[in-house]
Each structure stands twice: as C-alpha cells, then as structure tokens.
Amino acid sequence: MNILSLLSEEVFDFGSQNLTQAKEQHLKQQFCGQFQEVFTLCITILEKCPANSIVEATLKTLHRFLSWIPVGYVFETNITQLLSENFLSLEVYRVVTLQCLTEISMIQIEAEDNAYKEKLCAMFCATIKEIGSLLGERADLATAYQKGTDQDQKFISCLAQFLVAFLKDHSALVENYNPACPQVTEYHKYAIELLLSISQVEDVEIFKVSHLFSYVCHVRDVISIFLLVWT
C-alpha cells in the first residue's frame, strides 16, 4: 500500500511538474485501466482487516488516489459509506479519513446525477453524525484546539477543511429535506455551528479555511445559513 501511495504521489502530484500533459494523461489512463484490482484490494482491507497499520496505510493510499480516479469508484461502490461510518470513531484513523472525505467533497458531479447526489448527502449526514458523537452539542473547538494535542489540532484543522469543501460546493444538497437523510437539516445546522466554532480558533491557517465559506457563498446563502443557526 505504501508503494502504491508513493507511485500515485510521484506520477500525479510531483511528476506532473516534469511530464508533458499528453504523457501525464496517458499514464493516468493506463493506471486507471488497471486500477480495479487495486481498488478491490483497498475495499477488502477496509471491510475485513483488523490490523491498524494495514488499514491506516490503505486509507492513506486511498487519499492519494481519490483526486484522480474515475468517479464511479467513489459513487458506485460502498466507499463513501465505509469512510463516513466506520473509521471516524477511532482516533488513529480520524485525520486521514477526514482527508479522504474532503477529497470526495471536492468532486464535481453533474446536475442530473441524482444517485451521486444521494450518496454525497448520505455521506455528509453519516459524517456529521459521527462527529456529533465525538464532540457533542455546543462544542468549544477553539478551547479544544488551544489545549489539545498535535493530533487534536490536526483533527480540528481537517474537520474545517471537510466542512468548507462540502458546504462550498454542495450546500444546496443539504439545505432542505432529502430522502437520503431525513435529518439532513439538523446535521446541516450542526455543521455550520461547528464551522462558526472553528472560526474562533487562534490560528491563521484555520482562520482562513473556516472563513473561506463566507467568501465563496452567495449573499443569499450566507443570510439563510445564519438564520438557520440562530432561529
């Protein structure tokens, strides 16, 4: 798994600086054509393997892949359900799982892809439900960040990135009732409360991330969000 992760990083992250666009596209197509076996292995490990080191390596590898693999691997499999329901409760996997969920949240889907939209909505609801179980209501994330360990701070930073990534591109999915998640309005409100709490963290980078949402939203959306939180 570590080798596969490094390969993805070398070819599609750092390698893109030295490859021609045509060569990079050819390598992506070739890798994608052989990716079914790799992805099946990842899913099998995440579903069945109890070993922490192997699961963690698999999640890190998956995080590298999610930015370029065909979207069918994401929305036509159970990977969103596995990530949002199975790993956030365990501290050792929490950060990398949020990183994976953030990558998925940044995927652009077509307006007519209702099945993909339902998967995204269900992923968001399951993720926020798990986060709520961890943090409880009215979480003071500024204090938690200030007094927390490096791992706690990394978790809060990754949580901010996930919330902004999802709400920036997919807020319309969760602003109203959705049959994929009947409690979506409640989870949406809680997500905004978390983002507002994170915005109080005294860290420049987290401040930038948590306030990005205000800048990328239309004025109407910002007003509706604050009305949703405070009414």
Coordinates of C-alpha atoms in Angstrom, one line a residue:
M1 CA 0.0 0.0 0.0
N2 CA 2.8 2.4 0.8
I3 CA 4.4 1.7 -2.6
L4 CA 1.1 2.4 -4.4
S5 CA 0.7 5.6 -2.4
L6 CA 4.2 6.7 -3.4
L7 CA 3.6 5.8 -7.0
S8 CA 0.4 7.9 -7.1
E9 CA 2.3 10.8 -5.5
E10 CA 5.2 10.6 -7.8
V11 CA 3.2 10.4 -11.0
F12 CA 0.2 12.6 -10.3
D13 CA 1.5 15.1 -7.8
F14 CA 5.2 15.8 -8.2
G15 CA 5.5 14.1 -11.5
S16 CA 3.1 16.4 -13.2
Q17 CA 5.8 19.2 -12.9
N18 CA 8.1 17.2 -15.2
L19 CA 5.7 15.4 -17.5
T20 CA 4.0 16.7 -20.6
Q21 CA 0.3 16.9 -20.4
A22 CA -0.1 14.2 -23.0
K23 CA 2.3 11.9 -21.1
E24 CA 0.6 12.5 -17.8
Q25 CA -2.9 11.8 -19.4
H26 CA -1.5 8.6 -20.9
L27 CA -0.2 7.4 -17.5
K28 CA -3.5 8.2 -15.8
Q29 CA -5.5 6.3 -18.4
Q30 CA -3.1 3.3 -18.1
F31 CA -3.2 3.3 -14.3
C32 CA -7.0 3.8 -14.3
G33 CA -7.3 0.8 -16.6
Q34 CA -5.5 -1.4 -14.1
F35 CA -7.0 0.2 -11.0
Q36 CA -9.9 -2.2 -10.5
E37 CA -7.7 -4.8 -8.7
V38 CA -6.1 -2.1 -6.6
F39 CA -9.4 -0.6 -5.5
T40 CA -10.9 -4.0 -4.8
L41 CA -7.9 -4.7 -2.5
C42 CA -8.4 -1.4 -0.7
I43 CA -12.1 -2.2 -0.2
T44 CA -11.4 -5.7 1.1
I45 CA -8.9 -4.4 3.6
L46 CA -11.2 -1.7 4.9
E47 CA -14.1 -4.1 5.2
K48 CA -12.3 -7.0 6.8
C49 CA -8.7 -6.3 8.1
P50 CA -8.3 -5.6 11.8
A51 CA -4.6 -4.6 11.7
N52 CA -4.2 -0.9 12.4
S53 CA -1.1 -0.4 10.4
I54 CA -2.5 -2.0 7.2
V55 CA -5.8 -0.1 7.5
E56 CA -4.0 3.2 8.1
A57 CA -1.7 2.6 5.1
T58 CA -4.8 1.7 3.0
L59 CA -6.6 4.9 4.0
K60 CA -3.5 7.0 3.2
T61 CA -3.2 5.3 -0.2
L62 CA -6.9 5.8 -0.9
H63 CA -6.4 9.5 -0.1
R64 CA -3.8 9.8 -2.8
F65 CA -6.0 8.1 -5.3
L66 CA -9.2 10.0 -4.7
S67 CA -8.1 13.1 -6.6
W68 CA -7.9 11.4 -9.9
I69 CA -9.6 8.0 -10.1
P70 CA -12.9 7.7 -12.1
V71 CA -15.8 8.9 -10.0
G72 CA -17.6 5.6 -10.5
Y73 CA -15.2 4.1 -8.0
V74 CA -16.4 6.6 -5.4
F75 CA -20.2 6.8 -6.1
E76 CA -20.9 3.4 -7.4
T77 CA -19.3 1.5 -4.6
N78 CA -19.7 1.5 -0.8
I79 CA -16.5 3.5 -0.2
T80 CA -18.4 6.7 1.0
Q81 CA -20.3 4.6 3.5
L82 CA -17.2 2.8 4.8
L83 CA -15.3 6.0 5.3
S84 CA -18.2 8.0 6.9
E85 CA -19.5 5.3 9.2
N86 CA -16.5 3.0 10.2
F87 CA -13.4 5.0 10.9
L88 CA -14.1 8.4 12.4
S89 CA -14.7 7.0 15.8
L90 CA -11.2 5.6 16.0
E91 CA -8.5 8.2 16.7
V92 CA -5.8 6.5 14.7
Y93 CA -7.8 6.8 11.5
R94 CA -9.7 10.0 12.2
V95 CA -7.5 12.5 10.4
V96 CA -6.8 10.6 7.2
T97 CA -10.5 9.6 7.0
L98 CA -11.5 13.3 7.0
Q99 CA -8.9 13.9 4.4
C100 CA -10.5 11.2 2.2
L101 CA -13.9 12.7 2.8
T102 CA -12.6 16.1 1.9
E103 CA -11.3 14.9 -1.4
I104 CA -14.7 13.3 -2.2
S105 CA -16.4 16.5 -1.3
M106 CA -14.4 18.4 -3.9
I107 CA -15.6 16.1 -6.7
Q108 CA -17.8 18.0 -9.2
I109 CA -20.8 16.0 -10.2
E110 CA -23.3 16.7 -12.9
A111 CA -26.7 18.2 -12.0
E112 CA -28.6 15.2 -13.3
D113 CA -26.6 12.6 -11.3
N114 CA -29.2 12.2 -8.6
A115 CA -27.8 8.9 -7.4
Y116 CA -24.4 10.5 -6.9
K117 CA -26.1 13.4 -5.1
E118 CA -27.8 11.0 -2.7
K119 CA -24.5 9.3 -2.0
L120 CA -22.9 12.6 -1.2
C121 CA -25.8 13.6 1.1
A122 CA -25.8 10.3 2.9
M123 CA -22.0 10.6 3.3
F124 CA -22.4 14.1 4.8
C125 CA -25.1 13.0 7.2
A126 CA -23.2 10.0 8.4
T127 CA -20.0 12.0 8.8
I128 CA -21.7 14.8 10.8
K129 CA -23.5 12.2 12.9
E130 CA -20.1 10.6 13.8
I131 CA -18.6 14.0 14.5
G132 CA -21.5 14.9 16.7
S133 CA -21.0 11.7 18.7
L134 CA -17.4 12.6 19.3
L135 CA -17.8 16.3 20.1
G136 CA -21.3 16.6 21.5
E137 CA -23.5 19.7 21.2
R138 CA -22.1 23.2 21.5
A139 CA -18.6 22.1 21.1
D140 CA -16.0 24.7 22.1
L141 CA -13.4 23.9 19.4
A142 CA -11.3 27.0 20.0
T143 CA -10.6 25.8 23.5
A144 CA -10.2 22.2 22.4
Y145 CA -7.6 23.4 19.8
Q146 CA -5.7 25.5 22.3
K147 CA -5.5 22.8 24.9
G148 CA -5.3 19.8 22.6
T149 CA -2.5 17.6 21.4
D150 CA -1.0 17.9 18.0
Q151 CA -3.3 15.1 16.8
D152 CA -6.3 17.0 18.2
Q153 CA -5.3 20.2 16.4
K154 CA -4.8 18.3 13.2
F155 CA -8.2 16.8 13.5
I156 CA -9.9 20.2 14.0
S157 CA -8.0 21.6 11.0
C158 CA -9.1 18.6 8.8
L159 CA -12.6 19.0 10.1
A160 CA -12.6 22.6 9.0
Q161 CA -11.4 21.6 5.5
F162 CA -14.0 19.0 5.2
L163 CA -16.9 21.3 6.2
V164 CA -15.8 24.1 3.9
A165 CA -15.1 21.7 1.0
F166 CA -18.6 20.1 1.3
L167 CA -20.7 23.2 2.0
K168 CA -18.9 25.3 -0.6
D169 CA -19.9 23.0 -3.4
H170 CA -22.8 21.0 -2.2
S171 CA -24.8 23.2 0.3
A172 CA -27.8 23.0 -1.9
L173 CA -28.0 19.3 -1.3
V174 CA -28.3 19.7 2.5
E175 CA -30.3 22.9 2.9
N176 CA -33.6 21.1 2.5
Y177 CA -35.1 17.8 3.4
N178 CA -33.6 14.9 1.4
P179 CA -35.0 11.4 1.5
A180 CA -31.4 10.0 1.5
C181 CA -31.1 11.5 5.0
P182 CA -34.3 12.7 6.8
Q183 CA -32.2 14.5 9.4
V184 CA -30.2 16.5 6.9
T185 CA -31.4 19.9 8.0
E186 CA -30.4 19.2 11.6
Y187 CA -27.0 17.9 10.5
H188 CA -26.6 21.0 8.2
K189 CA -27.3 23.3 11.2
Y190 CA -24.8 21.4 13.4
A191 CA -22.1 21.6 10.7
I192 CA -22.5 25.4 10.4
E193 CA -22.3 25.6 14.2
L194 CA -19.0 23.6 14.1
L195 CA -17.6 25.9 11.4
L196 CA -18.5 29.0 13.4
S197 CA -16.8 27.5 16.5
I198 CA -13.7 26.6 14.5
S199 CA -13.6 30.2 13.2
Q200 CA -12.7 31.3 16.8
V201 CA -9.5 29.2 16.7
E202 CA -6.4 31.4 17.1
D203 CA -4.6 30.0 14.1
V204 CA -4.1 31.9 10.9
E205 CA -4.4 29.0 8.5
I206 CA -7.5 27.6 10.2
F207 CA -9.0 31.1 10.3
K208 CA -8.5 31.3 6.5
V209 CA -10.1 28.0 5.9
S210 CA -13.1 28.5 8.2
H211 CA -13.8 31.9 6.8
L212 CA -13.5 30.8 3.1
F213 CA -17.1 29.6 3.3
S214 CA -18.4 33.1 3.8
Y215 CA -16.5 34.4 0.8
V216 CA -17.4 31.7 -1.7
C217 CA -21.2 31.7 -0.8
H218 CA -23.7 33.9 -2.4
V219 CA -25.0 36.6 -0.1
R220 CA -28.4 34.9 0.0
D221 CA -26.9 31.7 1.1
V222 CA -24.9 33.3 3.9
I223 CA -28.0 35.0 5.2
S224 CA -30.0 31.8 5.1
I225 CA -27.3 29.9 6.9
F226 CA -27.2 32.4 9.8
L227 CA -31.0 32.4 10.0
L228 CA -30.9 28.6 10.2
V229 CA -28.4 28.6 13.0
W230 CA -29.8 31.3 15.2
T231 CA -33.6 30.6 14.8

